[in-house]
Amino acid sequence: MKKIYILIFSLIGIALSNLIYFPGLKVKSFDELGWFNKEKITYLSMKKNNDNDNEYVELTTEDIQKVLNDFSKMELRKIKRASDAFDSVSKNANESPKYVIDLKENNQDIGTIYFNDTNYIKFYQNTKEEIDIYNIVNNPDLEIHAVFESARNK
């Protein structure tokens, strides 16, 4: 019986010291993920997936910073698949706006972000290799919608 208690307390101690990583328990900021260096982004284009047209909108340097600052506001939790981001309280997957955001650094493609408004975000490096999927935990107020619409109307 004493061995069982020692085993249980040892496992708890290991888990608490972060030697064992339990996906989904740790919340990170967008900047902690280190997908790319925000200061080096020179080009950003967006497409809203809910629209029938496949029009990409290119953003100005000022708008790029607004979008990247929006990402910095997010707190993210790693999930296995996108469907894990939806629960009975959150919006339906088809109701929330979805954006495809292409990023370039000095005319070099560094990746694509698939962003589902208040539910999840995922990053593709080289447009094919999916890095990870993260659930948006805190649902901050985002300027990305207004930035997209104003760039679209220019």
mmCIF file of N, CA and C in Angstrom, residues 46-106:
data_model
loop_
_atom_site.group_PDB
_atom_site.id
_atom_site.type_symbol
_atom_site.label_atom_id
_atom_site.label_comp_id
_atom_site.label_asym_id
_atom_site.label_seq_id
_atom_site.Cartn_x
_atom_site.Cartn_y
_atom_site.Cartn_z
ATOM 1 N N MET A 46 -5.174 38.506 -47.197
ATOM 2 C CA MET A 46 -6.254 37.799 -46.512
ATOM 3 C C MET A 46 -7.362 37.447 -47.487
ATOM 4 N N LYS A 47 -8.010 36.331 -47.192
ATOM 5 C CA LYS A 47 -9.203 35.940 -47.933
ATOM 6 C C LYS A 47 -10.214 35.459 -46.907
ATOM 7 N N LYS A 48 -11.444 35.903 -47.048
ATOM 8 C CA LYS A 48 -12.505 35.465 -46.149
ATOM 9 C C LYS A 48 -13.178 34.265 -46.786
ATOM 10 N N ASN A 49 -13.153 33.128 -46.113
ATOM 11 C CA ASN A 49 -13.676 31.890 -46.684
ATOM 12 C C ASN A 49 -15.190 31.833 -46.756
ATOM 13 N N ASN A 50 -15.890 32.663 -46.001
ATOM 14 C CA ASN A 50 -17.350 32.627 -46.035
ATOM 15 C C ASN A 50 -17.905 33.224 -47.315
ATOM 16 N N ASP A 51 -17.130 34.077 -47.959
ATOM 17 C CA ASP A 51 -17.587 34.726 -49.188
ATOM 18 C C ASP A 51 -17.493 33.767 -50.359
ATOM 19 N N ASN A 52 -18.346 33.994 -51.349
ATOM 20 C CA ASN A 52 -18.327 33.153 -52.544
ATOM 21 C C ASN A 52 -17.160 33.494 -53.460
ATOM 22 N N ASP A 53 -16.706 34.739 -53.411
ATOM 23 C CA ASP A 53 -15.575 35.099 -54.262
ATOM 24 C C ASP A 53 -14.261 34.692 -53.586
ATOM 25 N N ASN A 54 -13.265 34.455 -54.393
ATOM 26 C CA ASN A 54 -11.966 34.041 -53.876
ATOM 27 C C ASN A 54 -10.972 35.187 -53.933
ATOM 28 N N GLU A 55 -11.434 36.367 -53.587
ATOM 29 C CA GLU A 55 -10.617 37.567 -53.675
ATOM 30 C C GLU A 55 -9.684 37.673 -52.466
ATOM 31 N N TYR A 56 -8.392 37.758 -52.746
ATOM 32 C CA TYR A 56 -7.417 38.034 -51.698
ATOM 33 C C TYR A 56 -7.254 39.539 -51.585
ATOM 34 N N VAL A 57 -7.137 40.035 -50.387
ATOM 35 C CA VAL A 57 -6.952 41.452 -50.128
ATOM 36 C C VAL A 57 -5.549 41.647 -49.564
ATOM 37 N N GLU A 58 -4.759 42.510 -50.205
ATOM 38 C CA GLU A 58 -3.416 42.810 -49.713
ATOM 39 C C GLU A 58 -3.499 43.968 -48.730
ATOM 40 N N LEU A 59 -2.777 43.859 -47.631
ATOM 41 C CA LEU A 59 -2.845 44.867 -46.583
ATOM 42 C C LEU A 59 -1.638 45.797 -46.613
ATOM 43 N N THR A 60 -1.867 47.020 -46.152
ATOM 44 C CA THR A 60 -0.777 47.986 -46.022
ATOM 45 C C THR A 60 0.041 47.646 -44.776
ATOM 46 N N THR A 61 1.176 48.295 -44.631
ATOM 47 C CA THR A 61 2.046 48.045 -43.478
ATOM 48 C C THR A 61 1.325 48.338 -42.168
ATOM 49 N N GLU A 62 0.536 49.397 -42.149
ATOM 50 C CA GLU A 62 -0.217 49.763 -40.946
ATOM 51 C C GLU A 62 -1.256 48.693 -40.609
ATOM 52 N N ASP A 63 -1.965 48.206 -41.619
ATOM 53 C CA ASP A 63 -2.968 47.165 -41.405
ATOM 54 C C ASP A 63 -2.329 45.841 -41.002
ATOM 55 N N ILE A 64 -1.149 45.556 -41.540
ATOM 56 C CA ILE A 64 -0.434 44.330 -41.158
ATOM 57 C C ILE A 64 -0.165 44.347 -39.659
ATOM 58 N N GLN A 65 0.271 45.481 -39.139
ATOM 59 C CA GLN A 65 0.553 45.586 -37.709
ATOM 60 C C GLN A 65 -0.715 45.432 -36.869
ATOM 61 N N LYS A 66 -1.842 45.946 -37.356
ATOM 62 C CA LYS A 66 -3.107 45.768 -36.637
ATOM 63 C C LYS A 66 -3.472 44.293 -36.535
ATOM 64 N N VAL A 67 -3.329 43.560 -37.636
ATOM 65 C CA VAL A 67 -3.663 42.134 -37.641
ATOM 66 C C VAL A 67 -2.716 41.365 -36.725
ATOM 67 N N LEU A 68 -1.425 41.653 -36.812
ATOM 68 C CA LEU A 68 -0.456 40.956 -35.968
ATOM 69 C C LEU A 68 -0.655 41.296 -34.495
ATOM 70 N N ASN A 69 -1.070 42.521 -34.192
ATOM 71 C CA ASN A 69 -1.387 42.884 -32.809
ATOM 72 C C ASN A 69 -2.625 42.143 -32.320
ATOM 73 N N ASP A 70 -3.586 41.911 -33.220
ATOM 74 C CA ASP A 70 -4.752 41.100 -32.862
ATOM 75 C C ASP A 70 -4.323 39.703 -32.433
ATOM 76 N N PHE A 71 -3.404 39.128 -33.186
ATOM 77 C CA PHE A 71 -2.924 37.791 -32.837
ATOM 78 C C PHE A 71 -2.247 37.788 -31.468
ATOM 79 N N SER A 72 -1.556 38.872 -31.134
ATOM 80 C CA SER A 72 -0.859 38.954 -29.846
ATOM 81 C C SER A 72 -1.828 38.966 -28.666
ATOM 82 N N LYS A 73 -3.057 39.376 -28.895
ATOM 83 C CA LYS A 73 -4.059 39.409 -27.830
ATOM 84 C C LYS A 73 -4.580 38.020 -27.469
ATOM 85 N N MET A 74 -4.352 37.053 -28.333
ATOM 86 C CA MET A 74 -4.959 35.734 -28.162
ATOM 87 C C MET A 74 -4.205 34.865 -27.158
ATOM 88 N N GLU A 75 -4.988 34.119 -26.375
ATOM 89 C CA GLU A 75 -4.445 33.057 -25.535
ATOM 90 C C GLU A 75 -4.897 31.752 -26.160
ATOM 91 N N LEU A 76 -3.962 30.835 -26.357
ATOM 92 C CA LEU A 76 -4.231 29.633 -27.144
ATOM 93 C C LEU A 76 -3.926 28.364 -26.361
ATOM 94 N N ARG A 77 -4.735 27.345 -26.617
ATOM 95 C CA ARG A 77 -4.535 26.026 -26.019
ATOM 96 C C ARG A 77 -4.482 25.006 -27.148
ATOM 97 N N LYS A 78 -3.469 24.154 -27.131
ATOM 98 C CA LYS A 78 -3.275 23.160 -28.183
ATOM 99 C C LYS A 78 -4.394 22.116 -28.146
ATOM 100 N N ILE A 79 -4.919 21.778 -29.347
ATOM 101 C CA ILE A 79 -5.944 20.744 -29.473
ATOM 102 C C ILE A 79 -5.538 19.783 -30.582
ATOM 103 N N LYS A 80 -6.182 18.620 -30.616
ATOM 104 C CA LYS A 80 -5.823 17.610 -31.616
ATOM 105 C C LYS A 80 -6.425 17.896 -32.976
ATOM 106 N N ARG A 81 -7.687 18.305 -33.015
ATOM 107 C CA ARG A 81 -8.356 18.558 -34.298
ATOM 108 C C ARG A 81 -9.272 19.771 -34.149
ATOM 109 N N ALA A 82 -9.606 20.365 -35.271
ATOM 110 C CA ALA A 82 -10.390 21.601 -35.272
ATOM 111 C C ALA A 82 -11.758 21.419 -34.627
ATOM 112 N N SER A 83 -12.356 20.260 -34.772
ATOM 113 C CA SER A 83 -13.691 20.039 -34.209
ATOM 114 C C SER A 83 -13.680 20.099 -32.684
ATOM 115 N N ASP A 84 -12.513 19.910 -32.055
ATOM 116 C CA ASP A 84 -12.422 20.010 -30.598
ATOM 117 C C ASP A 84 -12.628 21.438 -30.105
ATOM 118 N N ALA A 85 -12.515 22.414 -30.991
ATOM 119 C CA ALA A 85 -12.664 23.817 -30.603
ATOM 120 C C ALA A 85 -14.123 24.210 -30.430
ATOM 121 N N PHE A 86 -15.027 23.415 -30.941
ATOM 122 C CA PHE A 86 -16.445 23.760 -30.883
ATOM 123 C C PHE A 86 -17.116 23.005 -29.750
ATOM 124 N N ASP A 87 -17.827 23.747 -28.916
ATOM 125 C CA ASP A 87 -18.632 23.121 -27.884
ATOM 126 C C ASP A 87 -20.047 23.676 -27.983
ATOM 127 N N SER A 88 -20.892 23.294 -27.067
ATOM 128 C CA SER A 88 -22.292 23.707 -27.151
ATOM 129 C C SER A 88 -22.466 25.206 -26.932
ATOM 130 N N VAL A 89 -21.525 25.854 -26.278
ATOM 131 C CA VAL A 89 -21.631 27.275 -25.992
ATOM 132 C C VAL A 89 -21.133 28.120 -27.162
ATOM 133 N N SER A 90 -20.107 27.639 -27.861
ATOM 134 C CA SER A 90 -19.502 28.446 -28.926
ATOM 135 C C SER A 90 -20.380 28.474 -30.164
ATOM 136 N N LYS A 91 -20.012 29.357 -31.077
ATOM 137 C CA LYS A 91 -20.752 29.493 -32.326
ATOM 138 C C LYS A 91 -20.634 28.236 -33.163
ATOM 139 N N ASN A 92 -21.585 28.054 -34.014
ATOM 140 C CA ASN A 92 -21.519 26.966 -34.981
ATOM 141 C C ASN A 92 -20.356 27.223 -35.927
ATOM 142 N N ALA A 93 -19.743 26.164 -36.396
ATOM 143 C CA ALA A 93 -18.572 26.288 -37.274
ATOM 144 C C ALA A 93 -18.894 27.070 -38.539
ATOM 145 N N ASN A 94 -20.109 26.980 -39.023
ATOM 146 C CA ASN A 94 -20.468 27.654 -40.268
ATOM 147 C C ASN A 94 -20.852 29.117 -40.069
ATOM 148 N N GLU A 95 -21.114 29.534 -38.834
ATOM 149 C CA GLU A 95 -21.544 30.902 -38.577
ATOM 150 C C GLU A 95 -20.387 31.876 -38.419
ATOM 151 N N SER A 96 -19.282 31.421 -37.890
ATOM 152 C CA SER A 96 -18.187 32.347 -37.606
ATOM 153 C C SER A 96 -17.316 32.566 -38.836
ATOM 154 N N PRO A 97 -16.827 33.803 -39.012
ATOM 155 C CA PRO A 97 -15.995 34.097 -40.186
ATOM 156 C C PRO A 97 -14.675 33.343 -40.149
ATOM 157 N N LYS A 98 -14.235 32.916 -41.313
ATOM 158 C CA LYS A 98 -12.973 32.191 -41.442
ATOM 159 C C LYS A 98 -12.082 32.960 -42.405
ATOM 160 N N TYR A 99 -10.820 33.071 -42.059
ATOM 161 C CA TYR A 99 -9.867 33.795 -42.889
ATOM 162 C C TYR A 99 -8.683 32.903 -43.224
ATOM 163 N N VAL A 100 -8.184 33.060 -44.438
ATOM 164 C CA VAL A 100 -6.917 32.458 -44.842
ATOM 165 C C VAL A 100 -5.951 33.624 -45.000
ATOM 166 N N ILE A 101 -4.864 33.584 -44.255
ATOM 167 C CA ILE A 101 -3.921 34.696 -44.221
ATOM 168 C C ILE A 101 -2.555 34.196 -44.679
ATOM 169 N N ASP A 102 -2.066 34.761 -45.780
ATOM 170 C CA ASP A 102 -0.744 34.404 -46.306
ATOM 171 C C ASP A 102 0.284 35.417 -45.823
ATOM 172 N N LEU A 103 1.413 34.906 -45.349
ATOM 173 C CA LEU A 103 2.470 35.748 -44.800
ATOM 174 C C LEU A 103 3.739 35.628 -45.629
ATOM 175 N N LYS A 104 4.394 36.775 -45.855
ATOM 176 C CA LYS A 104 5.673 36.767 -46.566
ATOM 177 C C LYS A 104 6.667 37.651 -45.826
ATOM 178 N N GLU A 105 7.912 37.244 -45.926
ATOM 179 C CA GLU A 105 9.012 37.995 -45.345
ATOM 180 C C GLU A 105 10.020 38.236 -46.458
ATOM 181 N N ASN A 106 10.144 39.486 -46.896
ATOM 182 C CA ASN A 106 11.036 39.839 -48.013
ATOM 183 C C ASN A 106 10.770 38.975 -49.246
#
